[in-house]
mmCIF file of C-alpha atoms and ligand atoms in Angstrom:
data_model
loop_
_atom_site.group_PDB
_atom_site.id
_atom_site.type_symbol
_atom_site.label_atom_id
_atom_site.label_comp_id
_atom_site.label_asym_id
_atom_site.label_seq_id
_atom_site.Cartn_x
_atom_site.Cartn_y
_atom_site.Cartn_z
ATOM 1 C CA MET A 1 23.172 -7.464 -17.464
ATOM 2 C CA GLU A 2 21.520 -6.234 -20.625
ATOM 3 C CA ARG A 3 19.753 -7.970 -23.518
ATOM 4 C CA THR A 4 19.536 -7.108 -27.186
ATOM 5 C CA LEU A 5 17.957 -8.588 -30.295
ATOM 6 C CA ALA A 6 20.285 -9.615 -33.116
ATOM 7 C CA ILE A 7 19.186 -10.723 -36.577
ATOM 8 C CA ILE A 8 21.292 -12.311 -39.289
ATOM 9 C CA LYS A 9 19.325 -10.892 -42.208
ATOM 10 C CA PRO A 10 18.365 -12.839 -45.360
ATOM 11 C CA ASP A 11 21.549 -11.788 -47.208
ATOM 12 C CA GLY A 12 23.730 -13.052 -44.331
ATOM 13 C CA VAL A 13 21.938 -16.407 -44.230
ATOM 14 C CA ALA A 14 21.914 -16.804 -48.036
ATOM 15 C CA ARG A 15 25.634 -16.012 -48.256
ATOM 16 C CA GLY A 16 26.580 -18.587 -45.626
ATOM 17 C CA LEU A 17 27.663 -16.075 -42.984
ATOM 18 C CA VAL A 18 25.753 -17.542 -40.011
ATOM 19 C CA GLY A 19 28.761 -19.392 -38.573
ATOM 20 C CA GLU A 20 31.094 -16.440 -39.111
ATOM 21 C CA ILE A 21 28.755 -13.993 -37.359
ATOM 22 C CA ILE A 22 28.000 -16.320 -34.439
ATOM 23 C CA GLY A 23 31.768 -16.942 -34.117
ATOM 24 C CA ARG A 24 32.348 -13.213 -33.756
ATOM 25 C CA LEU A 25 29.736 -13.020 -30.976
ATOM 26 C CA GLU A 26 31.316 -15.962 -29.158
ATOM 27 C CA ARG A 27 34.839 -14.564 -29.464
ATOM 28 C CA GLU A 28 33.558 -11.276 -28.003
ATOM 29 C CA GLY A 29 32.228 -13.184 -24.972
ATOM 30 C CA ILE A 30 28.584 -12.360 -25.708
ATOM 31 C CA SER A 31 26.076 -14.989 -24.507
ATOM 32 C CA ILE A 32 23.385 -16.223 -26.898
ATOM 33 C CA ILE A 33 20.369 -16.911 -24.664
ATOM 34 C CA ALA A 34 17.817 -17.633 -27.432
ATOM 35 C CA MET A 35 18.077 -18.440 -31.134
ATOM 36 C CA LYS A 36 15.880 -19.623 -34.003
ATOM 37 C CA MET A 37 15.432 -19.425 -37.753
ATOM 38 C CA ILE A 38 12.375 -17.635 -39.129
ATOM 39 C CA TRP A 39 10.999 -16.529 -42.488
ATOM 40 C CA MET A 40 8.913 -13.398 -41.999
ATOM 41 C CA THR A 41 5.834 -12.423 -43.944
ATOM 42 C CA LYS A 42 5.707 -8.904 -45.358
ATOM 43 C CA GLY A 43 3.253 -7.946 -42.619
ATOM 44 C CA GLN A 44 5.581 -9.260 -39.911
ATOM 45 C CA ALA A 45 8.551 -7.371 -41.408
ATOM 46 C CA LYS A 46 6.521 -4.159 -41.642
ATOM 47 C CA ALA A 47 5.412 -4.404 -38.010
ATOM 48 C CA PHE A 48 8.959 -5.185 -36.857
ATOM 49 C CA TYR A 49 10.334 -2.112 -38.658
ATOM 50 C CA LYS A 50 7.335 0.144 -37.908
ATOM 51 C CA VAL A 51 9.687 2.887 -36.563
ATOM 52 C CA HIS A 52 10.838 3.339 -40.163
ATOM 53 C CA ALA A 53 7.309 3.497 -41.670
ATOM 54 C CA GLY A 54 7.118 6.362 -44.147
ATOM 55 C CA LYS A 55 10.853 6.512 -44.841
ATOM 56 C CA PRO A 56 11.893 6.116 -48.490
ATOM 57 C CA PHE A 57 13.603 2.765 -47.823
ATOM 58 C CA TYR A 58 10.696 1.217 -45.810
ATOM 59 C CA GLU A 59 9.122 -0.699 -48.716
ATOM 60 C CA GLY A 60 12.453 -1.995 -50.010
ATOM 61 C CA LEU A 61 13.721 -2.902 -46.548
ATOM 62 C CA THR A 62 10.584 -4.798 -45.521
ATOM 63 C CA GLY A 63 10.408 -6.543 -48.905
ATOM 64 C CA PHE A 64 14.005 -7.654 -48.462
ATOM 65 C CA MET A 65 13.450 -8.833 -44.858
ATOM 66 C CA CYS A 66 10.738 -11.253 -46.019
ATOM 67 C CA SER A 67 12.723 -12.467 -49.062
ATOM 68 C CA GLY A 68 14.322 -15.395 -47.198
ATOM 69 C CA PRO A 69 15.041 -16.849 -43.790
ATOM 70 C CA CYS A 70 16.702 -14.930 -40.963
ATOM 71 C CA VAL A 71 18.399 -16.128 -37.786
ATOM 72 C CA VAL A 72 17.068 -14.227 -34.765
ATOM 73 C CA MET A 73 18.903 -14.270 -31.444
ATOM 74 C CA VAL A 74 18.685 -12.777 -27.988
ATOM 75 C CA LEU A 75 22.118 -11.715 -26.763
ATOM 76 C CA GLU A 76 23.008 -11.064 -23.152
ATOM 77 C CA GLY A 77 25.982 -9.310 -21.583
ATOM 78 C CA LYS A 78 27.201 -6.204 -19.846
ATOM 79 C CA GLU A 79 26.391 -3.246 -22.147
ATOM 80 C CA VAL A 80 25.630 -5.759 -24.914
ATOM 81 C CA ILE A 81 23.463 -3.297 -26.855
ATOM 82 C CA ASP A 82 26.447 -1.045 -27.565
ATOM 83 C CA THR A 83 29.005 -3.871 -27.741
ATOM 84 C CA TYR A 84 26.993 -5.659 -30.433
ATOM 85 C CA ARG A 85 26.349 -2.428 -32.349
ATOM 86 C CA GLU A 86 30.111 -1.880 -32.383
ATOM 87 C CA LEU A 87 30.609 -5.397 -33.771
ATOM 88 C CA MET A 88 27.995 -4.660 -36.487
ATOM 89 C CA GLY A 89 29.505 -1.344 -37.599
ATOM 90 C CA ALA A 90 27.776 1.766 -38.954
ATOM 91 C CA THR A 91 24.464 1.555 -40.841
ATOM 92 C CA ASP A 92 26.263 2.732 -43.991
ATOM 93 C CA PHE A 93 28.844 -0.008 -44.565
ATOM 94 C CA LYS A 94 31.047 2.478 -46.418
ATOM 95 C CA GLU A 95 31.470 4.300 -43.101
ATOM 96 C CA ALA A 96 31.753 1.151 -40.956
ATOM 97 C CA ALA A 97 35.018 0.710 -39.049
ATOM 98 C CA LYS A 98 37.504 -1.906 -40.239
ATOM 99 C CA GLY A 99 36.896 -5.319 -38.722
ATOM 100 C CA THR A 100 33.156 -4.778 -38.192
ATOM 101 C CA ILE A 101 30.613 -7.178 -39.698
ATOM 102 C CA ARG A 102 29.190 -4.566 -42.067
ATOM 103 C CA HIS A 103 32.627 -3.338 -43.127
ATOM 104 C CA ASP A 104 33.710 -6.884 -43.881
ATOM 105 C CA TYR A 105 30.521 -8.258 -45.463
ATOM 106 C CA ALA A 106 27.849 -5.658 -46.332
ATOM 107 C CA THR A 107 27.418 -4.822 -50.004
ATOM 108 C CA ASP A 108 24.217 -2.745 -49.979
ATOM 109 C CA ILE A 109 22.879 -0.366 -47.284
ATOM 110 C CA GLU A 110 19.359 -1.763 -47.733
ATOM 111 C CA LYS A 111 20.490 -5.278 -46.816
ATOM 112 C CA ASN A 112 23.292 -4.836 -44.292
ATOM 113 C CA VAL A 113 23.766 -8.501 -43.188
ATOM 114 C CA VAL A 114 22.770 -7.909 -39.548
ATOM 115 C CA HIS A 115 20.330 -6.071 -37.315
ATOM 116 C CA GLY A 116 20.789 -4.981 -33.697
ATOM 117 C CA SER A 117 18.504 -3.112 -31.313
ATOM 118 C CA ASP A 118 19.491 0.527 -30.832
ATOM 119 C CA GLY A 119 18.560 0.943 -27.148
ATOM 120 C CA PRO A 120 16.869 -0.688 -24.151
ATOM 121 C CA ARG A 121 13.337 0.265 -25.263
ATOM 122 C CA SER A 122 13.725 -1.091 -28.775
ATOM 123 C CA ALA A 123 15.488 -4.188 -27.387
ATOM 124 C CA ALA A 124 12.514 -4.965 -25.131
ATOM 125 C CA PHE A 125 10.037 -4.528 -28.015
ATOM 126 C CA GLU A 126 12.135 -6.490 -30.508
ATOM 127 C CA ILE A 127 12.907 -9.430 -28.159
ATOM 128 C CA ALA A 128 9.214 -9.794 -27.255
ATOM 129 C CA TYR A 129 8.336 -9.584 -30.970
ATOM 130 C CA PHE A 130 10.116 -12.878 -31.699
ATOM 131 C CA PHE A 131 10.489 -14.739 -28.385
ATOM 132 C CA ASN A 132 8.327 -15.622 -25.430
ATOM 133 C CA GLU A 133 9.908 -16.017 -21.994
ATOM 134 C CA LEU A 134 9.890 -19.844 -22.233
ATOM 135 C CA GLU A 135 12.256 -19.627 -25.223
ATOM 136 C CA ILE A 136 14.866 -17.500 -23.418
ATOM 137 C CA LEU A 137 17.485 -19.169 -21.206
ATOM 138 C CA LYS A 138 17.475 -18.284 -17.532
ATOM 139 C CA ARG A 139 20.776 -18.656 -15.723
HETATM 140 P P1 LIG B 1 20.608 0.046 -38.170
HETATM 141 O O1 LIG B 1 20.258 -1.288 -38.804
HETATM 142 O O2 LIG B 1 22.091 0.334 -38.226
HETATM 143 O O3 LIG B 1 20.014 0.235 -36.800
HETATM 144 P P2 LIG B 1 18.513 1.843 -39.130
HETATM 145 O O4 LIG B 1 18.675 3.304 -39.392
HETATM 146 O O5 LIG B 1 17.722 1.417 -37.950
HETATM 147 O O6 LIG B 1 19.983 1.175 -39.108
HETATM 148 O O7 LIG B 1 17.876 1.213 -40.441
HETATM 149 C C1 LIG B 1 17.360 -0.094 -40.412
HETATM 150 C C2 LIG B 1 17.746 -0.779 -41.690
HETATM 151 O O8 LIG B 1 17.152 -0.082 -42.778
HETATM 152 C C3 LIG B 1 19.245 -0.790 -42.008
HETATM 153 O O9 LIG B 1 19.948 -1.842 -41.381
HETATM 154 C C4 LIG B 1 19.216 -0.978 -43.494
HETATM 155 O O10 LIG B 1 18.940 -2.341 -43.831
HETATM 156 C C5 LIG B 1 18.020 -0.125 -43.907
HETATM 157 N N1 LIG B 1 18.405 1.254 -44.234
HETATM 158 C C6 LIG B 1 18.769 2.238 -43.382
HETATM 159 N N2 LIG B 1 19.066 3.374 -44.026
HETATM 160 C C7 LIG B 1 18.875 3.094 -45.335
HETATM 161 C C8 LIG B 1 18.999 3.891 -46.535
HETATM 162 O O11 LIG B 1 19.372 5.070 -46.531
HETATM 163 N N3 LIG B 1 18.722 3.227 -47.717
HETATM 164 C C9 LIG B 1 18.305 1.932 -47.776
HETATM 165 N N4 LIG B 1 18.176 1.170 -46.673
HETATM 166 C C10 LIG B 1 18.445 1.745 -45.476
HETATM 167 MG MG1 LIG B 2 18.043 0.421 -36.214
#
């Protein structure tokens, strides 16, 4: 079993896509083992996205991530990191496969509706960034 961090970003929450995105996870058979709503400060967004520090989109991305509430979730399943990234679609929504979240809903590469960890190391860092062990279901 693997875990990954998923975020419904401020554009997804503001546009009323929370139910739609969670429905897609449930229909895929992915287990949600932790979930909450947060509104990050700029400092929290910058530390979360520190791997992108120095890139041209870092300021815009972190400003956007603290512009409104997000839903953060821990997902669990077999190969869930890749399965969820497939559900999200490519970073550039114009290249995202039909039927993916970004293909269907993204309007701007800086926003992108959803976030997902890109590997086991980033998943471990990102889950611990938002959740302590008491907040994650054990089954
Ligand atoms: P990912 O979200 O598909 O893992 P990353 O390359 O990790 O993509 O980028 C993180 C986030 O930064 C993206 O989801 C998107 O919001 C933003 N981003 C990535 N590339 C660009 C870009 O070229 N212009 C503006 N924003 C970008
Ligand atoms: Mg990424």
